Amino acid sequence: EVDEDAVSYCERFIELMIDLQSLLPTRRFFNVLIDNHHVVVRCRLSALAKHPKGKLFNQLVEMLKFYCGFEINDHTGSPLTDREMSEKHYESITSLQRAVFKNYKNDALDFVMGNVASVDTRENLKKCFKKLSTRKLHSIAAHLNLVPSLKDVGDQKFDKEFLLELLISRHERRMSQIQTLNRTPMFPTEQILWDQNIVPTEFYSGEGCLALPKLNLQFLTLHDYLLRNHNLFQLESTYEVRSDIEDIISRIKPWKSEYGDTLFQGWARMAVPINSFSIIEVGKPKVGETCPSRVLADVKITLSQRHTLREEWEGLRKHDVAFLISIKAQKTVYNQRYDKSVPFAEQFGIAYVRGCEIEGMLDEEGKVIEEGPDPKPELKGDDRTYRVWLDTNQYEADMSKTNSGSEDIYETFNVIMRRKPKENNFKAVLETIRDLMNTQCLVPEWIHDIFLGYGDPASANYK
């Protein structure tokens, strides 16, 4: 059994360290202390990190790790460029190669003679060092001044697991913050939507801590300020999306037929069942990227006989955001009572949620009906087909899982949900923030320090 108070104390203490790391005046001294005691490595190898109760603890440790390796000069406070971070990483790897070459080159000849790009991944580092003994690992770490030498170690004991993780985490290749952001999907998925540590319910009491960035009075860099706002706005919109999904699913009342299919007993104004879904185009990646340039899909639905509902669905405009939901009902009879003790997604059988962006409705010839002054053509029947853009980053991640043997998510969607236009502009806002973060000069120099919370307000003069 785990002591709840001890777990809460550990979470609060990690939160305190994150706060100290995210402020420049305290970071200058505290980052050296954390680095010297290898706090992140010890936390990741702790018993709590491996326990089911340690999910929030692990999320907080990841935040602490992010700020420990933040792209900033701790002494001057100036942000580090990608080139400076690459030089720092290359210097770290070459120092490790020299240490291994000097002491144990015959045990790791491939690592010593390889170029940086071929040896700096976590997998390659682990493959190289796991065959070395604990004593040899300690000797290498001591040569790099990461741990005391074998003569000066005293009562301290460093096991092989700790030394291996220390060397790997210190020297593994890290993706830059901009690259990480650019490869992050824009739309929330089922994993984030119902994660209480990231997006709490309306009944959140405030007693525990959350794995969320804070908007303080001071920020490390302009990138830090924009990134925190990006993440918080994304989570705020995620909460609203979750509320809408829970509302429409409770209205359409999914249940499981005797043949195992998911049927719907009710109806909802903002959602309709999907008749068919098909990927029609996957564009080749752009130069220097791994995700497809674009992913197009067709969604076929049957509209209601009600004139107002039909007009609303036919009125979906270009760039409107919709959500594709895969529901696998577990109960043969729909139970209208909602049990709050059971997670909503599990109770109603929500398997996957993916966002998409409307390109337009197709005409009878299969072409997108363009928006313009000309009246739209009148389509026969109740069936309508929409062409949508899928999130390319999310599609790449899903396909990599599918190639590894997982289920193909894009063959399981059975509901499409739309949202009110006034509440559905989050993607445009997130893209704007991301574009700002990819821009070099944003804030004038005379207001930069004050904007981050460090300068003298009296000096805020453009003259």
Short mmCIF file of C-alpha atoms in Angstrom, two decimals:
data_model
loop_
_atom_site.label_atom_id
_atom_site.label_comp_id
_atom_site.label_asym_id
_atom_site.label_seq_id
_atom_site.Cartn_x
_atom_site.Cartn_y
_atom_site.Cartn_z
CA GLU A 1 0.00 0.00 0.00
CA VAL A 2 1.04 3.58 -0.68
CA ASP A 3 0.76 6.38 1.85
CA GLU A 4 -1.43 9.02 0.19
CA ASP A 5 0.12 11.79 2.27
CA ALA A 6 3.62 10.74 1.20
CA VAL A 7 2.57 10.73 -2.46
CA SER A 8 0.99 14.17 -2.08
CA TYR A 9 4.15 15.48 -0.41
CA CYS A 10 6.33 14.18 -3.25
CA GLU A 11 4.05 15.80 -5.84
CA ARG A 12 4.06 19.12 -4.01
CA PHE A 13 7.83 19.05 -3.64
CA ILE A 14 8.31 18.43 -7.37
CA GLU A 15 5.91 21.32 -8.01
CA LEU A 16 8.06 23.55 -5.79
CA MET A 17 11.19 22.59 -7.72
CA ILE A 18 9.43 23.36 -11.02
CA ASP A 19 8.54 26.82 -9.71
CA LEU A 20 12.13 27.47 -8.64
CA GLN A 21 13.44 26.27 -12.00
CA SER A 22 11.04 28.44 -13.99
CA LEU A 23 12.19 31.73 -12.40
CA LEU A 24 15.53 33.16 -13.50
CA PRO A 25 16.66 34.63 -10.11
CA THR A 26 16.32 31.25 -8.35
CA ARG A 27 17.19 29.11 -11.37
CA ARG A 28 20.75 30.49 -11.53
CA PHE A 29 21.59 28.70 -8.28
CA PHE A 30 18.97 25.98 -8.01
CA ASN A 31 19.63 24.40 -11.41
CA VAL A 32 23.23 23.67 -10.41
CA LEU A 33 22.01 22.00 -7.21
CA ILE A 34 19.47 19.81 -9.02
CA ASP A 35 22.02 18.87 -11.65
CA ASN A 36 24.65 17.97 -9.07
CA HIS A 37 22.29 15.69 -7.13
CA HIS A 38 20.77 14.13 -10.30
CA VAL A 39 17.27 14.76 -8.98
CA VAL A 40 15.45 13.96 -12.23
CA VAL A 41 17.24 10.63 -12.67
CA ARG A 42 16.55 9.62 -9.06
CA CYS A 43 12.88 10.57 -9.42
CA ARG A 44 12.46 8.56 -12.62
CA LEU A 45 14.00 5.48 -10.98
CA SER A 46 12.06 5.84 -7.72
CA ALA A 47 9.48 3.33 -6.53
CA LEU A 48 6.70 5.91 -6.84
CA ALA A 49 7.48 6.46 -10.53
CA LYS A 50 6.88 2.74 -11.19
CA HIS A 51 3.69 2.58 -9.09
CA PRO A 52 0.19 3.07 -10.57
CA LYS A 53 -0.35 5.91 -8.08
CA GLY A 54 2.63 7.75 -9.54
CA LYS A 55 1.03 8.94 -12.79
CA LEU A 56 0.78 12.58 -11.69
CA PHE A 57 4.24 12.33 -10.12
CA ASN A 58 5.70 11.18 -13.45
CA GLN A 59 3.99 14.01 -15.32
CA LEU A 60 5.44 16.54 -12.87
CA VAL A 61 8.89 14.97 -13.21
CA GLU A 62 8.65 15.38 -16.99
CA MET A 63 7.87 19.07 -16.47
CA LEU A 64 10.86 19.36 -14.14
CA LYS A 65 13.06 17.63 -16.73
CA PHE A 66 11.83 20.08 -19.37
CA TYR A 67 12.81 23.11 -17.29
CA CYS A 68 16.13 21.57 -16.24
CA GLY A 69 17.08 21.39 -19.91
CA PHE A 70 15.46 24.68 -20.91
CA GLU A 71 17.20 26.49 -23.76
CA ILE A 72 18.57 29.41 -21.76
CA ASN A 73 21.90 30.64 -20.42
CA ASP A 74 21.44 30.44 -16.65
CA HIS A 75 23.93 33.25 -15.97
CA THR A 76 23.03 35.86 -18.59
CA GLY A 77 19.36 34.90 -19.02
CA SER A 78 19.64 35.06 -22.80
CA PRO A 79 17.91 32.31 -24.82
CA LEU A 80 20.10 29.76 -26.58
CA THR A 81 19.74 29.24 -30.31
CA ASP A 82 19.40 25.85 -31.99
CA ARG A 83 23.02 26.11 -33.12
CA GLU A 84 24.24 26.77 -29.57
CA MET A 85 22.19 23.86 -28.22
CA SER A 86 23.59 21.58 -30.94
CA GLU A 87 27.16 22.64 -30.13
CA LYS A 88 26.49 21.96 -26.46
CA HIS A 89 25.14 18.50 -27.27
CA TYR A 90 28.04 17.64 -29.61
CA GLU A 91 30.55 18.71 -26.98
CA SER A 92 28.81 16.49 -24.43
CA ILE A 93 28.85 13.42 -26.70
CA THR A 94 32.48 13.88 -27.77
CA SER A 95 33.51 14.20 -24.10
CA LEU A 96 31.77 10.89 -23.41
CA GLN A 97 33.47 9.26 -26.40
CA ARG A 98 36.88 10.46 -25.21
CA ALA A 99 36.21 9.12 -21.72
CA VAL A 100 35.26 5.69 -23.08
CA PHE A 101 38.18 5.68 -25.53
CA LYS A 102 40.67 6.48 -22.79
CA ASN A 103 39.51 3.73 -20.43
CA TYR A 104 37.49 1.04 -22.23
CA LYS A 105 37.80 1.49 -25.99
CA ASN A 106 37.88 -2.27 -26.62
CA ASP A 107 34.54 -2.73 -24.83
CA ALA A 108 32.71 -0.09 -26.88
CA LEU A 109 34.67 0.36 -30.09
CA ASP A 110 31.58 1.05 -32.23
CA PHE A 111 30.53 3.87 -29.91
CA VAL A 112 33.99 5.41 -29.77
CA MET A 113 34.52 5.41 -33.54
CA GLY A 114 30.96 6.37 -34.55
CA ASN A 115 29.84 9.85 -35.51
CA VAL A 116 27.57 11.76 -33.14
CA ALA A 117 24.37 11.29 -35.14
CA SER A 118 24.78 7.50 -35.13
CA VAL A 119 25.34 7.04 -31.39
CA ASP A 120 23.42 9.78 -29.55
CA THR A 121 19.96 8.18 -29.42
CA ARG A 122 18.70 6.54 -26.23
CA GLU A 123 18.54 3.12 -27.90
CA ASN A 124 22.14 3.26 -29.16
CA LEU A 125 23.51 4.56 -25.87
CA LYS A 126 21.70 1.85 -23.92
CA LYS A 127 22.90 -0.83 -26.33
CA CYS A 128 26.48 0.37 -25.90
CA PHE A 129 26.63 0.78 -22.11
CA LYS A 130 24.41 -2.01 -20.80
CA LYS A 131 27.13 -4.59 -21.52
CA LEU A 132 29.64 -2.73 -19.33
CA SER A 133 30.03 -3.63 -15.67
CA THR A 134 28.94 -1.36 -12.83
CA ARG A 135 32.55 -0.55 -12.00
CA LYS A 136 33.30 0.53 -15.57
CA LEU A 137 30.16 2.67 -15.74
CA HIS A 138 31.14 4.32 -12.46
CA SER A 139 34.62 4.99 -13.78
CA ILE A 140 33.24 6.67 -16.93
CA ALA A 141 30.76 8.78 -14.94
CA ALA A 142 33.51 9.80 -12.52
CA HIS A 143 35.78 10.77 -15.42
CA LEU A 144 33.02 13.16 -16.55
CA ASN A 145 32.66 14.51 -12.98
CA LEU A 146 29.10 13.22 -12.70
CA VAL A 147 29.75 11.12 -9.58
CA PRO A 148 32.64 10.89 -7.09
CA SER A 149 35.52 8.60 -8.03
CA LEU A 150 35.67 5.08 -6.66
CA LYS A 151 38.24 6.23 -4.08
CA ASP A 152 36.11 9.13 -2.82
CA VAL A 153 32.70 7.50 -3.04
CA GLY A 154 32.50 6.82 0.72
CA ASP A 155 29.20 5.39 1.89
CA GLN A 156 27.38 6.30 -1.31
CA LYS A 157 26.38 3.41 -3.54
CA PHE A 158 25.55 3.75 -7.22
CA ASP A 159 23.92 0.71 -8.80
CA LYS A 160 24.11 -0.13 -12.49
CA GLU A 161 20.57 1.02 -13.26
CA PHE A 162 21.28 4.50 -11.86
CA LEU A 163 24.63 4.88 -13.62
CA LEU A 164 23.18 3.68 -16.92
CA GLU A 165 20.23 6.08 -16.74
CA LEU A 166 22.54 8.92 -15.67
CA LEU A 167 24.82 8.52 -18.68
CA ILE A 168 21.93 8.07 -21.11
CA SER A 169 19.76 10.95 -19.88
CA ARG A 170 22.77 13.29 -19.78
CA HIS A 171 23.92 12.55 -23.34
CA GLU A 172 20.88 11.48 -25.35
CA ARG A 173 19.74 13.60 -28.26
CA ARG A 174 16.89 15.95 -27.47
CA MET A 175 14.54 17.51 -29.96
CA SER A 176 14.51 21.30 -29.82
CA GLN A 177 11.52 23.04 -28.25
CA ILE A 178 10.41 24.48 -31.58
CA GLN A 179 10.64 21.08 -33.29
CA THR A 180 8.69 19.48 -30.45
CA LEU A 181 5.99 22.14 -30.69
CA ASN A 182 5.75 21.88 -34.48
CA ARG A 183 5.30 18.11 -34.23
CA THR A 184 2.61 18.33 -31.55
CA PRO A 185 -0.95 17.59 -32.75
CA MET A 186 -3.36 20.54 -32.59
CA PHE A 187 -6.45 18.56 -31.64
CA PRO A 188 -7.00 16.79 -28.30
CA THR A 189 -7.28 13.02 -28.24
CA GLU A 190 -9.08 10.65 -25.89
CA GLN A 191 -5.91 10.24 -23.82
CA ILE A 192 -5.79 13.94 -22.91
CA LEU A 193 -9.54 14.60 -22.83
CA TRP A 194 -10.16 12.34 -19.85
CA ASP A 195 -6.84 12.72 -18.03
CA GLN A 196 -7.82 14.20 -14.66
CA ASN A 197 -4.26 15.29 -13.91
CA ILE A 198 -4.15 17.55 -16.97
CA VAL A 199 -7.79 18.49 -17.55
CA PRO A 200 -9.62 18.24 -14.20
CA THR A 201 -13.40 18.01 -13.94
CA GLU A 202 -15.59 20.82 -12.69
CA PHE A 203 -15.49 19.17 -9.26
CA TYR A 204 -11.76 19.83 -8.81
CA SER A 205 -11.27 20.88 -5.18
CA GLY A 206 -7.81 22.41 -5.50
CA GLU A 207 -6.29 20.26 -2.75
CA GLY A 208 -3.85 18.45 -5.02
CA CYS A 209 -1.50 19.83 -7.65
CA LEU A 210 -1.87 19.52 -11.41
CA ALA A 211 0.65 18.94 -14.18
CA LEU A 212 -0.06 22.37 -15.67
CA PRO A 213 2.21 25.31 -16.51
CA LYS A 214 1.69 28.45 -14.42
CA LEU A 215 1.36 32.05 -15.57
CA ASN A 216 3.69 33.78 -13.12
CA LEU A 217 4.82 37.39 -12.97
CA GLN A 218 8.18 36.39 -14.45
CA PHE A 219 9.15 34.16 -17.37
CA LEU A 220 12.46 32.72 -18.52
CA THR A 221 12.22 33.80 -22.15
CA LEU A 222 9.61 35.00 -24.61
CA HIS A 223 9.42 31.43 -25.88
CA ASP A 224 8.61 30.29 -22.33
CA TYR A 225 5.82 32.87 -22.06
CA LEU A 226 4.25 31.87 -25.38
CA LEU A 227 4.63 28.15 -24.69
CA ARG A 228 2.84 28.37 -21.34
CA ASN A 229 -0.01 30.34 -22.90
CA HIS A 230 -0.18 27.87 -25.79
CA ASN A 231 -0.41 24.87 -23.47
CA LEU A 232 -2.94 26.47 -21.11
CA PHE A 233 -5.18 27.67 -23.93
CA GLN A 234 -5.00 24.22 -25.52
CA LEU A 235 -6.05 22.60 -22.25
CA GLU A 236 -8.83 25.14 -21.72
CA SER A 237 -10.25 24.36 -25.15
CA THR A 238 -9.80 20.65 -24.41
CA TYR A 239 -12.04 21.00 -21.36
CA GLU A 240 -14.74 22.64 -23.51
CA VAL A 241 -14.44 19.94 -26.18
CA ARG A 242 -14.76 17.24 -23.54
CA SER A 243 -17.94 18.83 -22.18
CA ASP A 244 -19.44 18.93 -25.68
CA ILE A 245 -18.50 15.30 -26.39
CA GLU A 246 -19.99 14.09 -23.11
CA ASP A 247 -23.18 16.03 -23.83
CA ILE A 248 -23.73 14.65 -27.34
CA ILE A 249 -22.82 11.06 -26.42
CA SER A 250 -25.30 11.07 -23.55
CA ARG A 251 -27.92 12.24 -26.07
CA ILE A 252 -27.25 9.76 -28.90
CA LYS A 253 -27.37 6.86 -26.36
CA PRO A 254 -25.02 4.23 -27.83
CA TRP A 255 -25.77 0.55 -27.20
CA LYS A 256 -24.40 -2.77 -28.38
CA SER A 257 -26.47 -4.97 -30.70
CA GLU A 258 -26.59 -8.75 -30.52
CA TYR A 259 -24.17 -8.85 -33.47
CA GLY A 260 -21.62 -6.68 -31.66
CA ASP A 261 -22.27 -3.49 -33.64
CA THR A 262 -22.71 -0.11 -31.97
CA LEU A 263 -26.14 1.43 -32.55
CA PHE A 264 -27.64 4.70 -31.37
CA GLN A 265 -30.96 4.95 -29.61
CA GLY A 266 -31.18 8.76 -29.44
CA TRP A 267 -30.11 11.75 -31.51
CA ALA A 268 -28.15 14.97 -31.04
CA ARG A 269 -28.25 18.27 -32.86
CA MET A 270 -24.46 18.59 -33.03
CA ALA A 271 -23.58 15.00 -34.03
CA VAL A 272 -24.61 12.39 -36.59
CA PRO A 273 -23.52 8.80 -37.25
CA ILE A 274 -20.93 8.24 -39.98
CA ASN A 275 -21.96 6.02 -42.89
CA SER A 276 -18.44 5.65 -44.28
CA PHE A 277 -15.00 7.14 -43.73
CA SER A 278 -12.09 6.84 -46.13
CA ILE A 279 -8.62 8.32 -46.47
CA ILE A 280 -8.31 9.59 -50.05
CA GLU A 281 -4.90 11.29 -50.09
CA VAL A 282 -1.71 11.23 -48.03
CA GLY A 283 0.74 13.84 -49.29
CA LYS A 284 4.48 13.24 -49.33
CA PRO A 285 6.43 14.90 -46.48
CA LYS A 286 8.05 18.26 -47.14
CA VAL A 287 11.83 18.55 -47.18
CA GLY A 288 13.20 18.15 -43.65
CA GLU A 289 9.92 16.83 -42.21
CA THR A 290 8.68 13.34 -41.40
CA CYS A 291 4.91 13.85 -41.26
CA PRO A 292 2.79 13.97 -44.46
CA SER A 293 2.31 17.37 -46.07
CA ARG A 294 -1.46 16.85 -45.89
CA VAL A 295 -3.99 14.09 -45.24
CA LEU A 296 -7.43 14.27 -46.87
CA ALA A 297 -10.43 12.12 -45.99
CA ASP A 298 -14.08 11.84 -47.03
CA VAL A 299 -16.83 11.52 -44.42
CA LYS A 300 -20.26 10.37 -45.60
CA ILE A 301 -23.29 11.03 -43.39
CA THR A 302 -27.08 11.01 -43.64
CA LEU A 303 -28.76 14.27 -42.65
CA SER A 304 -31.98 14.61 -40.70
CA GLN A 305 -35.29 15.32 -42.41
CA ARG A 306 -35.65 18.44 -40.28
CA HIS A 307 -35.03 21.49 -42.40
CA THR A 308 -33.23 23.51 -39.70
CA LEU A 309 -30.80 20.69 -38.86
CA ARG A 310 -30.14 20.04 -42.53
CA GLU A 311 -29.30 23.73 -43.06
CA GLU A 312 -26.94 23.76 -40.09
CA TRP A 313 -24.96 20.77 -41.34
CA GLU A 314 -24.92 22.01 -44.92
CA GLY A 315 -23.77 25.39 -43.58
CA LEU A 316 -20.44 24.01 -42.35
CA ARG A 317 -17.79 26.31 -43.78
CA LYS A 318 -14.20 25.86 -44.83
CA HIS A 319 -11.78 25.60 -41.86
CA ASP A 320 -14.56 24.73 -39.39
CA VAL A 321 -13.35 22.17 -36.86
CA ALA A 322 -15.17 18.87 -36.31
CA PHE A 323 -14.39 15.77 -34.27
CA LEU A 324 -14.39 12.15 -35.37
CA ILE A 325 -15.36 9.76 -32.57
CA SER A 326 -15.07 5.99 -32.37
CA ILE A 327 -17.60 4.50 -29.94
CA LYS A 328 -17.57 0.82 -29.02
CA ALA A 329 -20.60 0.38 -26.79
CA GLN A 330 -20.23 -2.18 -24.02
CA LYS A 331 -23.86 -2.56 -22.90
CA THR A 332 -26.60 -4.31 -24.88
CA VAL A 333 -29.23 -2.06 -23.26
CA TYR A 334 -28.59 1.67 -22.94
CA ASN A 335 -28.45 2.71 -19.29
CA GLN A 336 -29.55 6.32 -18.94
CA ARG A 337 -28.00 6.64 -15.49
CA TYR A 338 -24.50 8.04 -15.47
CA ASP A 339 -22.29 6.51 -12.79
CA LYS A 340 -19.82 9.20 -11.71
CA SER A 341 -17.57 6.61 -10.08
CA VAL A 342 -16.74 5.14 -13.51
CA PRO A 343 -14.80 7.23 -16.07
CA PHE A 344 -17.08 8.61 -18.77
CA ALA A 345 -15.02 7.27 -21.68
CA GLU A 346 -14.97 3.78 -20.20
CA GLN A 347 -18.67 3.84 -19.34
CA PHE A 348 -19.83 4.82 -22.83
CA GLY A 349 -17.15 2.93 -24.75
CA ILE A 350 -15.30 5.91 -26.27
CA ALA A 351 -12.31 4.34 -28.00
CA TYR A 352 -10.81 7.20 -30.04
CA VAL A 353 -11.30 10.92 -30.64
CA ARG A 354 -9.59 12.76 -33.49
CA GLY A 355 -10.03 16.31 -34.74
CA CYS A 356 -10.40 17.35 -38.36
CA GLU A 357 -10.87 20.53 -40.37
CA ILE A 358 -13.61 20.90 -42.96
CA GLU A 359 -12.51 21.63 -46.53
CA GLY A 360 -16.01 21.56 -47.96
CA MET A 361 -19.01 19.51 -48.98
CA LEU A 362 -18.82 17.46 -52.19
CA ASP A 363 -21.24 17.85 -55.06
CA GLU A 364 -22.71 15.01 -57.12
CA GLU A 365 -19.53 14.85 -59.21
CA GLY A 366 -17.32 14.43 -56.14
CA LYS A 367 -15.85 17.94 -56.27
CA VAL A 368 -15.64 20.33 -53.34
CA ILE A 369 -18.33 23.03 -53.46
CA GLU A 370 -16.37 26.26 -53.22
CA GLU A 371 -17.63 29.18 -51.15
CA GLY A 372 -18.49 32.29 -53.12
CA PRO A 373 -21.23 34.66 -54.23
CA ASP A 374 -22.83 32.00 -56.44
CA PRO A 375 -25.66 30.00 -54.84
CA LYS A 376 -24.77 26.48 -53.77
CA PRO A 377 -26.16 23.66 -55.91
CA GLU A 378 -29.13 21.76 -54.51
CA LEU A 379 -28.18 18.16 -53.78
CA LYS A 380 -30.64 15.30 -54.02
CA GLY A 381 -31.32 12.83 -51.25
CA ASP A 382 -30.25 12.89 -47.62
CA ASP A 383 -26.66 11.67 -47.98
CA ARG A 384 -23.86 14.22 -47.84
CA THR A 385 -20.10 13.79 -48.14
CA TYR A 386 -17.61 16.16 -46.52
CA ARG A 387 -13.95 16.40 -47.38
CA VAL A 388 -11.81 17.05 -44.32
CA TRP A 389 -8.16 17.70 -43.48
CA LEU A 390 -6.71 15.50 -40.75
CA ASP A 391 -3.92 16.52 -38.39
CA THR A 392 -0.74 15.33 -40.12
CA ASN A 393 1.27 14.96 -36.90
CA GLN A 394 -1.47 12.88 -35.30
CA TYR A 395 -1.85 10.77 -38.44
CA GLU A 396 1.87 9.99 -38.48
CA ALA A 397 1.78 8.92 -34.81
CA ASP A 398 -1.31 6.76 -35.37
CA MET A 399 0.15 5.08 -38.44
CA SER A 400 3.38 4.24 -36.62
CA LYS A 401 1.29 2.45 -33.97
CA THR A 402 -0.74 0.70 -36.66
CA ASN A 403 2.43 -0.51 -38.36
CA SER A 404 3.52 -1.91 -34.98
CA GLY A 405 0.41 -4.08 -34.82
CA SER A 406 -2.17 -1.79 -33.21
CA GLU A 407 -5.68 -1.27 -34.52
CA ASP A 408 -6.18 1.11 -37.45
CA ILE A 409 -8.00 3.99 -35.80
CA TYR A 410 -9.24 5.45 -39.08
CA GLU A 411 -11.38 2.40 -39.82
CA THR A 412 -13.37 2.68 -36.58
CA PHE A 413 -14.99 6.15 -36.62
CA ASN A 414 -18.79 6.04 -36.36
CA VAL A 415 -19.77 9.56 -35.15
CA ILE A 416 -18.86 13.07 -36.34
CA MET A 417 -19.45 16.01 -34.02
CA ARG A 418 -19.52 19.71 -34.86
CA ARG A 419 -19.38 22.65 -32.47
CA LYS A 420 -20.80 26.16 -32.37
CA PRO A 421 -18.68 28.48 -34.55
CA LYS A 422 -18.20 31.08 -31.79
CA GLU A 423 -16.70 28.43 -29.49
CA ASN A 424 -14.70 26.65 -32.15
CA ASN A 425 -11.82 29.01 -33.01
CA PHE A 426 -9.20 27.37 -30.79
CA LYS A 427 -7.21 25.87 -33.68
CA ALA A 428 -6.69 29.28 -35.30
CA VAL A 429 -5.51 30.75 -31.98
CA LEU A 430 -3.09 27.87 -31.36
CA GLU A 431 -1.69 28.14 -34.88
CA THR A 432 -1.15 31.89 -34.38
CA ILE A 433 0.78 31.31 -31.14
CA ARG A 434 2.84 28.59 -32.80
CA ASP A 435 3.64 30.86 -35.75
CA LEU A 436 4.78 33.57 -33.31
CA MET A 437 7.09 31.08 -31.62
CA ASN A 438 8.62 30.24 -34.99
CA THR A 439 9.38 33.93 -35.58
CA GLN A 440 12.71 35.40 -34.49
CA CYS A 441 11.98 39.00 -33.40
CA LEU A 442 8.63 39.66 -31.75
CA VAL A 443 9.02 42.21 -28.96
CA PRO A 444 11.06 45.44 -29.19
CA GLU A 445 14.26 45.41 -27.18
CA TRP A 446 13.22 48.37 -25.02
CA ILE A 447 10.23 46.47 -23.59
CA HIS A 448 11.58 42.91 -23.71
CA ASP A 449 12.85 42.67 -20.11
CA ILE A 450 9.78 44.39 -18.68
CA PHE A 451 7.55 42.04 -20.64
CA LEU A 452 9.29 39.07 -19.01
CA GLY A 453 8.99 40.68 -15.57
CA TYR A 454 12.62 41.63 -14.88
CA GLY A 455 13.17 45.18 -16.11
CA ASP A 456 12.48 48.58 -14.58
CA PRO A 457 9.01 49.81 -15.62
CA ALA A 458 10.34 53.38 -15.75
CA SER A 459 12.65 52.39 -18.60
CA ALA A 460 9.76 51.37 -20.85
CA ASN A 461 10.36 54.09 -23.40
CA TYR A 462 10.86 53.57 -27.09
CA LYS A 463 12.97 56.74 -27.42
#
